[in-house]
mmCIF file of C-alpha atoms in Angstrom:
data_model
loop_
_atom_site.group_PDB
_atom_site.id
_atom_site.type_symbol
_atom_site.label_atom_id
_atom_site.label_comp_id
_atom_site.label_asym_id
_atom_site.label_seq_id
_atom_site.Cartn_x
_atom_site.Cartn_y
_atom_site.Cartn_z
ATOM 1 C CA MET A 8 6.165 24.856 -2.562
ATOM 2 C CA SER A 9 9.246 24.278 -4.710
ATOM 3 C CA GLU A 10 9.131 22.435 -8.014
ATOM 4 C CA ASP A 11 11.537 19.870 -6.557
ATOM 5 C CA ALA A 12 9.140 19.122 -3.685
ATOM 6 C CA ARG A 13 6.164 18.761 -6.058
ATOM 7 C CA ARG A 14 8.130 16.362 -8.218
ATOM 8 C CA ALA A 15 9.326 14.355 -5.200
ATOM 9 C CA VAL A 16 5.768 13.863 -3.936
ATOM 10 C CA GLU A 17 4.513 12.755 -7.339
ATOM 11 C CA GLU A 18 7.433 10.352 -7.731
ATOM 12 C CA LEU A 19 6.718 8.853 -4.302
ATOM 13 C CA ARG A 20 3.047 8.392 -5.200
ATOM 14 C CA ASP A 21 4.060 6.613 -8.422
ATOM 15 C CA LEU A 22 6.605 4.471 -6.561
ATOM 16 C CA LEU A 23 3.976 3.220 -4.124
ATOM 17 C CA ASN A 24 1.280 2.513 -6.729
ATOM 18 C CA VAL A 25 2.171 -1.141 -7.450
ATOM 19 C CA GLU A 26 1.250 -2.674 -10.821
ATOM 20 C CA GLU A 27 -0.780 -5.901 -11.017
ATOM 21 C CA ILE A 28 0.907 -8.139 -13.594
ATOM 22 C CA ASP A 29 -1.054 -11.369 -12.918
ATOM 23 C CA THR A 30 -3.637 -12.626 -10.446
ATOM 24 C CA GLY A 31 -2.211 -11.931 -6.995
ATOM 25 C CA ILE A 32 1.166 -10.845 -8.462
ATOM 26 C CA PHE A 33 2.285 -7.217 -8.323
ATOM 27 C CA ARG A 34 5.369 -5.296 -9.378
ATOM 28 C CA GLY A 35 6.809 -2.388 -7.429
ATOM 29 C CA ALA A 36 8.945 0.057 -9.396
ATOM 30 C CA ALA A 37 12.651 0.526 -8.749
ATOM 31 C CA SER A 38 13.495 3.567 -6.643
ATOM 32 C CA ALA A 39 16.966 4.408 -7.964
ATOM 33 C CA GLU A 40 19.020 4.140 -11.145
ATOM 34 C CA GLU A 41 22.132 2.927 -9.302
ATOM 35 C CA MET A 42 22.400 -0.192 -7.167
ATOM 36 C CA GLY A 43 22.029 0.286 -3.415
ATOM 37 C CA ARG A 44 20.061 -1.197 -0.541
ATOM 38 C CA VAL A 45 16.329 -0.712 -0.772
ATOM 39 C CA TYR A 46 14.839 1.488 1.958
ATOM 40 C CA GLY A 47 12.820 -0.747 4.245
ATOM 41 C CA GLY A 48 9.859 1.633 4.401
ATOM 42 C CA GLN A 49 9.485 1.351 0.623
ATOM 43 C CA VAL A 50 9.183 -2.460 0.713
ATOM 44 C CA VAL A 51 6.690 -2.365 3.603
ATOM 45 C CA ALA A 52 4.600 0.336 1.888
ATOM 46 C CA GLN A 53 4.566 -1.396 -1.505
ATOM 47 C CA ALA A 54 3.686 -4.718 0.173
ATOM 48 C CA LEU A 55 0.790 -3.035 1.984
ATOM 49 C CA ALA A 56 -0.408 -1.462 -1.281
ATOM 50 C CA ALA A 57 -0.368 -4.902 -2.908
ATOM 51 C CA ALA A 58 -2.148 -6.519 0.039
ATOM 52 C CA ALA A 59 -4.959 -3.934 -0.123
ATOM 53 C CA ARG A 60 -5.762 -4.741 -3.766
ATOM 54 C CA GLY A 61 -8.887 -6.850 -3.983
ATOM 55 C CA VAL A 62 -9.937 -6.198 -0.373
ATOM 56 C CA ASP A 63 -13.350 -4.571 0.093
ATOM 57 C CA PRO A 64 -12.554 -0.796 0.142
ATOM 58 C CA GLU A 65 -14.760 -0.470 3.228
ATOM 59 C CA ARG A 66 -12.160 -2.557 5.074
ATOM 60 C CA GLN A 67 -9.002 -0.655 5.825
ATOM 61 C CA ALA A 68 -5.728 -2.025 7.187
ATOM 62 C CA HIS A 69 -5.664 -1.924 10.978
ATOM 63 C CA SER A 70 -2.333 -3.724 11.404
ATOM 64 C CA LEU A 71 0.685 -5.129 9.592
ATOM 65 C CA HIS A 72 3.642 -7.208 10.680
ATOM 66 C CA ALA A 73 6.741 -7.502 8.479
ATOM 67 C CA TYR A 74 10.049 -9.369 8.629
ATOM 68 C CA PHE A 75 13.013 -8.213 6.551
ATOM 69 C CA LEU A 76 14.907 -11.252 5.225
ATOM 70 C CA ARG A 77 17.454 -9.953 2.735
ATOM 71 C CA ALA A 78 18.685 -6.593 1.522
ATOM 72 C CA GLY A 79 16.963 -5.577 -1.706
ATOM 73 C CA ASP A 80 18.488 -3.826 -4.710
ATOM 74 C CA SER A 81 17.071 -0.321 -5.189
ATOM 75 C CA ALA A 82 17.812 -0.400 -8.942
ATOM 76 C CA ARG A 83 15.574 -3.417 -9.589
ATOM 77 C CA PRO A 84 11.761 -3.800 -9.405
ATOM 78 C CA ILE A 85 10.322 -5.892 -6.578
ATOM 79 C CA ILE A 86 7.740 -8.621 -7.197
ATOM 80 C CA TYR A 87 4.972 -9.046 -4.580
ATOM 81 C CA ARG A 88 2.952 -12.257 -4.293
ATOM 82 C CA VAL A 89 -0.283 -11.828 -2.339
ATOM 83 C CA LEU A 90 -2.008 -14.796 -0.648
ATOM 84 C CA PRO A 91 -5.692 -14.100 0.237
ATOM 85 C CA ASP A 92 -5.779 -16.141 3.426
ATOM 86 C CA PHE A 93 -9.088 -15.015 4.906
ATOM 87 C CA ASP A 94 -12.237 -12.965 4.277
ATOM 88 C CA GLY A 95 -14.654 -13.180 7.193
ATOM 89 C CA GLY A 96 -17.648 -11.216 8.337
ATOM 90 C CA SER A 97 -15.531 -8.411 9.860
ATOM 91 C CA PHE A 98 -11.876 -9.027 8.967
ATOM 92 C CA SER A 99 -9.738 -9.875 5.935
ATOM 93 C CA ASN A 100 -6.166 -11.129 6.129
ATOM 94 C CA ARG A 101 -3.452 -11.125 3.441
ATOM 95 C CA ARG A 102 0.068 -12.538 3.351
ATOM 96 C CA VAL A 103 2.620 -10.942 1.038
ATOM 97 C CA VAL A 104 6.043 -12.206 -0.072
ATOM 98 C CA ALA A 105 8.324 -9.576 -1.629
ATOM 99 C CA MET A 106 10.910 -11.073 -4.002
ATOM 100 C CA GLN A 107 13.936 -10.114 -6.077
ATOM 101 C CA GLY A 108 15.962 -12.548 -8.152
ATOM 102 C CA GLY A 109 13.626 -15.385 -7.148
ATOM 103 C CA LYS A 110 14.428 -14.940 -3.425
ATOM 104 C CA PRO A 111 12.177 -13.463 -0.737
ATOM 105 C CA ILE A 112 13.402 -10.190 0.766
ATOM 106 C CA LEU A 113 10.385 -9.519 3.044
ATOM 107 C CA ASN A 114 7.390 -11.357 4.460
ATOM 108 C CA LEU A 115 4.371 -9.295 5.493
ATOM 109 C CA ALA A 116 0.964 -10.073 6.954
ATOM 110 C CA ALA A 117 -1.772 -7.433 6.989
ATOM 111 C CA SER A 118 -5.219 -7.453 8.562
ATOM 112 C CA PHE A 119 -8.183 -5.340 7.387
ATOM 113 C CA HIS A 120 -11.288 -4.473 9.455
ATOM 114 C CA ARG A 121 -14.663 -3.084 8.501
ATOM 115 C CA PRO A 122 -15.797 0.076 10.374
ATOM 116 C CA GLU A 123 -17.146 -0.834 13.818
ATOM 117 C CA GLU A 124 -17.983 1.109 16.985
ATOM 118 C CA GLY A 125 -16.421 0.193 20.334
ATOM 119 C CA LEU A 126 -14.815 1.367 23.560
ATOM 120 C CA SER A 127 -12.251 4.112 23.089
ATOM 121 C CA HIS A 128 -9.241 5.575 24.933
ATOM 122 C CA ALA A 129 -5.774 6.819 23.993
ATOM 123 C CA VAL A 130 -2.599 8.095 25.632
ATOM 124 C CA PRO A 131 -2.413 11.889 25.125
ATOM 125 C CA MET A 132 0.114 13.470 22.790
ATOM 126 C CA PRO A 133 3.336 14.699 24.407
ATOM 127 C CA ASP A 134 3.648 18.423 25.063
ATOM 128 C CA VAL A 135 5.996 19.611 22.307
ATOM 129 C CA PRO A 136 6.489 22.848 20.345
ATOM 130 C CA ALA A 137 4.302 23.380 17.277
ATOM 131 C CA PRO A 138 5.765 22.572 13.868
ATOM 132 C CA ASP A 139 6.405 26.230 12.994
ATOM 133 C CA GLU A 140 8.467 26.516 16.211
ATOM 134 C CA CYS A 141 10.775 23.643 15.164
ATOM 135 C CA PRO A 142 13.565 23.842 12.550
ATOM 136 C CA ASP A 143 13.613 22.087 9.202
ATOM 137 C CA PHE A 144 15.596 18.880 9.661
ATOM 138 C CA ARG A 145 18.220 19.927 7.089
ATOM 139 C CA ASP A 146 18.874 23.146 8.996
ATOM 140 C CA ALA A 147 19.025 21.213 12.274
ATOM 141 C CA LEU A 148 21.598 18.804 10.830
ATOM 142 C CA ALA A 149 23.697 21.644 9.415
ATOM 143 C CA ALA A 150 23.633 23.420 12.795
ATOM 144 C CA ALA A 151 24.872 20.201 14.447
ATOM 145 C CA GLY A 152 27.615 19.757 11.863
ATOM 146 C CA GLN A 153 26.040 16.563 10.541
ATOM 147 C CA LYS A 154 25.343 15.486 6.973
ATOM 148 C CA LEU A 155 23.054 12.752 5.735
ATOM 149 C CA PRO A 156 24.006 10.560 2.753
ATOM 150 C CA SER A 157 22.464 11.763 -0.517
ATOM 151 C CA PHE A 158 20.394 8.585 -0.893
ATOM 152 C CA LEU A 159 18.667 9.278 2.423
ATOM 153 C CA LEU A 160 17.951 12.862 1.456
ATOM 154 C CA ASP A 161 16.298 11.494 -1.692
ATOM 155 C CA ARG A 162 14.046 9.272 0.439
ATOM 156 C CA LEU A 163 13.000 12.252 2.562
ATOM 157 C CA ALA A 164 12.540 14.748 -0.289
ATOM 158 C CA ALA A 165 8.757 14.188 -0.455
ATOM 159 C CA PHE A 166 8.290 15.208 3.214
ATOM 160 C CA ASP A 167 8.563 18.290 5.379
ATOM 161 C CA ILE A 168 10.264 17.156 8.599
ATOM 162 C CA ARG A 169 10.704 19.280 11.743
ATOM 163 C CA PRO A 170 12.586 17.675 14.662
ATOM 164 C CA CYS A 171 11.484 18.837 18.107
ATOM 165 C CA PRO A 172 14.066 19.987 20.684
ATOM 166 C CA PRO A 173 15.836 17.045 22.382
ATOM 167 C CA VAL A 174 14.173 15.632 25.486
ATOM 168 C CA ARG A 175 16.472 16.119 28.490
ATOM 169 C CA GLY A 176 16.699 13.797 31.469
ATOM 170 C CA GLY A 177 14.810 10.626 32.287
ATOM 171 C CA ASP A 178 15.744 6.994 31.787
ATOM 172 C CA LEU A 179 13.843 6.426 28.550
ATOM 173 C CA PRO A 180 15.610 7.616 25.390
ATOM 174 C CA GLN A 181 13.089 9.442 23.253
ATOM 175 C CA ARG A 182 12.706 11.881 20.380
ATOM 176 C CA GLN A 183 9.837 13.586 18.586
ATOM 177 C CA GLU A 184 9.510 15.017 15.118
ATOM 178 C CA TRP A 185 6.751 16.548 13.010
ATOM 179 C CA PHE A 186 6.315 15.421 9.427
ATOM 180 C CA ARG A 187 3.882 15.819 6.511
ATOM 181 C CA LEU A 188 3.898 15.457 2.735
ATOM 182 C CA ALA A 189 5.666 18.369 1.078
ATOM 183 C CA ARG A 190 2.513 19.019 -0.940
ATOM 184 C CA PRO A 191 -1.101 17.821 -0.477
ATOM 185 C CA LEU A 192 -2.136 14.759 -2.480
ATOM 186 C CA GLY A 193 -5.717 14.333 -1.333
ATOM 187 C CA SER A 194 -5.118 10.584 -1.207
ATOM 188 C CA ASP A 195 -7.744 7.988 -0.318
ATOM 189 C CA ASP A 196 -7.700 6.125 2.992
ATOM 190 C CA THR A 197 -5.643 3.240 1.592
ATOM 191 C CA MET A 198 -2.893 5.431 0.130
ATOM 192 C CA GLN A 199 -2.659 7.494 3.321
ATOM 193 C CA ARG A 200 -1.923 4.308 5.229
ATOM 194 C CA VAL A 201 0.607 3.252 2.572
ATOM 195 C CA LEU A 202 2.358 6.650 2.801
ATOM 196 C CA LEU A 203 2.453 6.414 6.604
ATOM 197 C CA ALA A 204 3.994 2.952 6.355
ATOM 198 C CA TYR A 205 6.722 4.438 4.127
ATOM 199 C CA ALA A 206 7.448 7.288 6.547
ATOM 200 C CA SER A 207 7.315 5.127 9.693
ATOM 201 C CA ASP A 208 10.760 3.595 9.048
ATOM 202 C CA PHE A 209 12.683 6.912 8.829
ATOM 203 C CA ALA A 210 14.371 7.246 12.222
ATOM 204 C CA LEU A 211 12.685 4.796 14.551
ATOM 205 C CA VAL A 212 15.335 2.193 15.339
ATOM 206 C CA SER A 213 18.106 4.803 15.597
ATOM 207 C CA THR A 214 16.394 5.899 18.833
ATOM 208 C CA ALA A 215 17.981 2.793 20.377
ATOM 209 C CA LEU A 216 21.423 4.329 19.735
ATOM 210 C CA MET A 217 20.730 7.535 21.637
ATOM 211 C CA PRO A 218 21.791 6.311 25.143
ATOM 212 C CA HIS A 219 25.185 5.380 23.656
ATOM 213 C CA GLY A 220 25.834 8.750 22.020
ATOM 214 C CA LEU A 221 25.611 7.260 18.515
ATOM 215 C CA GLY A 222 23.507 7.721 15.394
ATOM 216 C CA PHE A 223 22.630 5.432 12.501
ATOM 217 C CA PHE A 224 25.443 6.910 10.383
ATOM 218 C CA SER A 225 28.081 7.229 13.093
ATOM 219 C CA PRO A 226 31.485 5.738 12.236
ATOM 220 C CA GLY A 227 31.589 2.022 12.965
ATOM 221 C CA VAL A 228 27.799 1.590 13.248
ATOM 222 C CA THR A 229 26.089 -0.980 11.035
ATOM 223 C CA GLY A 230 22.320 -1.117 11.198
ATOM 224 C CA ALA A 231 19.366 -2.726 9.431
ATOM 225 C CA SER A 232 15.684 -3.261 10.163
ATOM 226 C CA LEU A 233 14.782 -6.795 11.245
ATOM 227 C CA ASP A 234 11.036 -6.509 11.714
ATOM 228 C CA HIS A 235 8.414 -3.775 11.648
ATOM 229 C CA ALA A 236 4.830 -3.578 12.921
ATOM 230 C CA ILE A 237 2.166 -0.890 12.563
ATOM 231 C CA TRP A 238 -1.268 -0.615 14.114
ATOM 232 C CA PHE A 239 -3.493 1.903 12.303
ATOM 233 C CA HIS A 240 -6.035 3.371 14.741
ATOM 234 C CA GLN A 241 -7.441 5.941 12.318
ATOM 235 C CA THR A 242 -6.804 7.083 8.752
ATOM 236 C CA PRO A 243 -3.653 9.281 9.089
ATOM 237 C CA PRO A 244 -4.119 12.713 7.472
ATOM 238 C CA ILE A 245 -0.692 12.597 5.798
ATOM 239 C CA ASP A 246 -1.221 15.971 4.051
ATOM 240 C CA ASP A 247 -1.199 17.705 7.445
ATOM 241 C CA TRP A 248 1.344 17.718 10.263
ATOM 242 C CA LEU A 249 1.753 14.472 12.185
ATOM 243 C CA LEU A 250 3.860 14.080 15.328
ATOM 244 C CA TYR A 251 6.073 10.974 15.508
ATOM 245 C CA ALA A 252 6.927 10.335 19.182
ATOM 246 C CA MET A 253 9.604 7.637 19.460
ATOM 247 C CA ASP A 254 11.290 5.885 22.386
ATOM 248 C CA SER A 255 13.517 2.869 23.001
ATOM 249 C CA PRO A 256 13.080 0.844 26.197
ATOM 250 C CA TRP A 257 15.790 -1.742 25.374
ATOM 251 C CA SER A 258 18.836 -2.708 23.333
ATOM 252 C CA GLY A 259 21.156 -5.686 23.597
ATOM 253 C CA HIS A 260 22.627 -8.694 21.753
ATOM 254 C CA ALA A 261 23.393 -6.452 18.740
ATOM 255 C CA ARG A 262 19.690 -5.559 18.444
ATOM 256 C CA GLY A 263 17.724 -2.459 19.376
ATOM 257 C CA PHE A 264 14.004 -2.151 20.031
ATOM 258 C CA ALA A 265 12.005 1.051 19.501
ATOM 259 C CA ARG A 266 8.381 2.165 19.696
ATOM 260 C CA GLY A 267 6.551 4.997 18.022
ATOM 261 C CA ALA A 268 3.224 6.791 18.491
ATOM 262 C CA ILE A 269 1.895 9.004 15.682
ATOM 263 C CA TYR A 270 -0.509 11.843 16.474
ATOM 264 C CA THR A 271 -2.430 14.423 14.457
ATOM 265 C CA ARG A 272 -1.725 18.078 15.138
ATOM 266 C CA SER A 273 -4.920 18.176 17.240
ATOM 267 C CA GLY A 274 -3.622 15.331 19.451
ATOM 268 C CA GLU A 275 -5.476 12.290 18.085
ATOM 269 C CA LEU A 276 -3.450 9.045 18.171
ATOM 270 C CA VAL A 277 -3.667 7.617 14.646
ATOM 271 C CA ALA A 278 -1.016 4.860 14.674
ATOM 272 C CA SER A 279 1.375 2.867 16.879
ATOM 273 C CA VAL A 280 4.636 1.433 15.560
ATOM 274 C CA ALA A 281 7.225 -1.060 16.867
ATOM 275 C CA GLN A 282 10.499 -2.084 15.298
ATOM 276 C CA GLU A 283 13.574 -4.146 16.118
ATOM 277 C CA GLY A 284 16.777 -3.598 14.233
ATOM 278 C CA LEU A 285 20.286 -4.972 13.940
ATOM 279 C CA LEU A 286 22.743 -2.586 15.569
ATOM 280 C CA ARG A 287 26.396 -3.596 15.412
ATOM 281 C CA VAL A 288 29.166 -1.280 16.526
ATOM 282 C CA LYS A 289 32.729 -1.832 15.408
ATOM 283 C CA PRO A 290 35.301 -0.495 17.893
ATOM 284 C CA GLN A 291 37.204 2.464 16.533
ATOM 285 C CA ALA A 292 40.972 2.226 16.455
#
């Protein structure tokens, strides 16, 4: 493991450990020294970390639903106000408002559930090559003659990412990629969910551009997350390889909808994700 990867993982951990500054009020650190748009996964992850504070540790988040309202400034801290709406016999619910400059940039609701036995089934993991049979995403981009903006590379620096070979044929646009933290953290159940929330926003909505031969950073494409939902089925072992299987059944009206299923290397479904994003395409002259 390189020193850069070790530092990136530690910086990500520090970024997602929100600070309580008053009762129900938390501060999330800035992620960059220069002004730019805050990465949506950061705001969702910090909001989840704030929501989990004060909830019985036995109760872990099983779902969250977030709406992005305004673009945030990556050079400024974010303030999170947590409203403890409900603590029942089995579930707890929290509402979180993320704010900058006195204006909300994200609303999030999260639900927490105590451990409980019940009926069980899951869709099996797709048949894909193992992580060591897939290229590092930087090598894959270079081979395709593509280059990601430096700010996005910074967001991904804490993770090993291995895209699987493209899926050919079929009517449903889909992609799969393996990912894991670049070094083990040994995090508790709460932080593993927070880290997964951060990673879940990486490439999901861009799947809706695939049928049109476009990517998120193609010329003329403007995109932004509108809402984001995660259902946590198990604690995700973020230190080990996870498969993110993504598809997009629909796009239209300048919006794209995408779904994701996240599996352990052994094939256990640990989370389901859904996202809708703004996707505007300016005709090229």
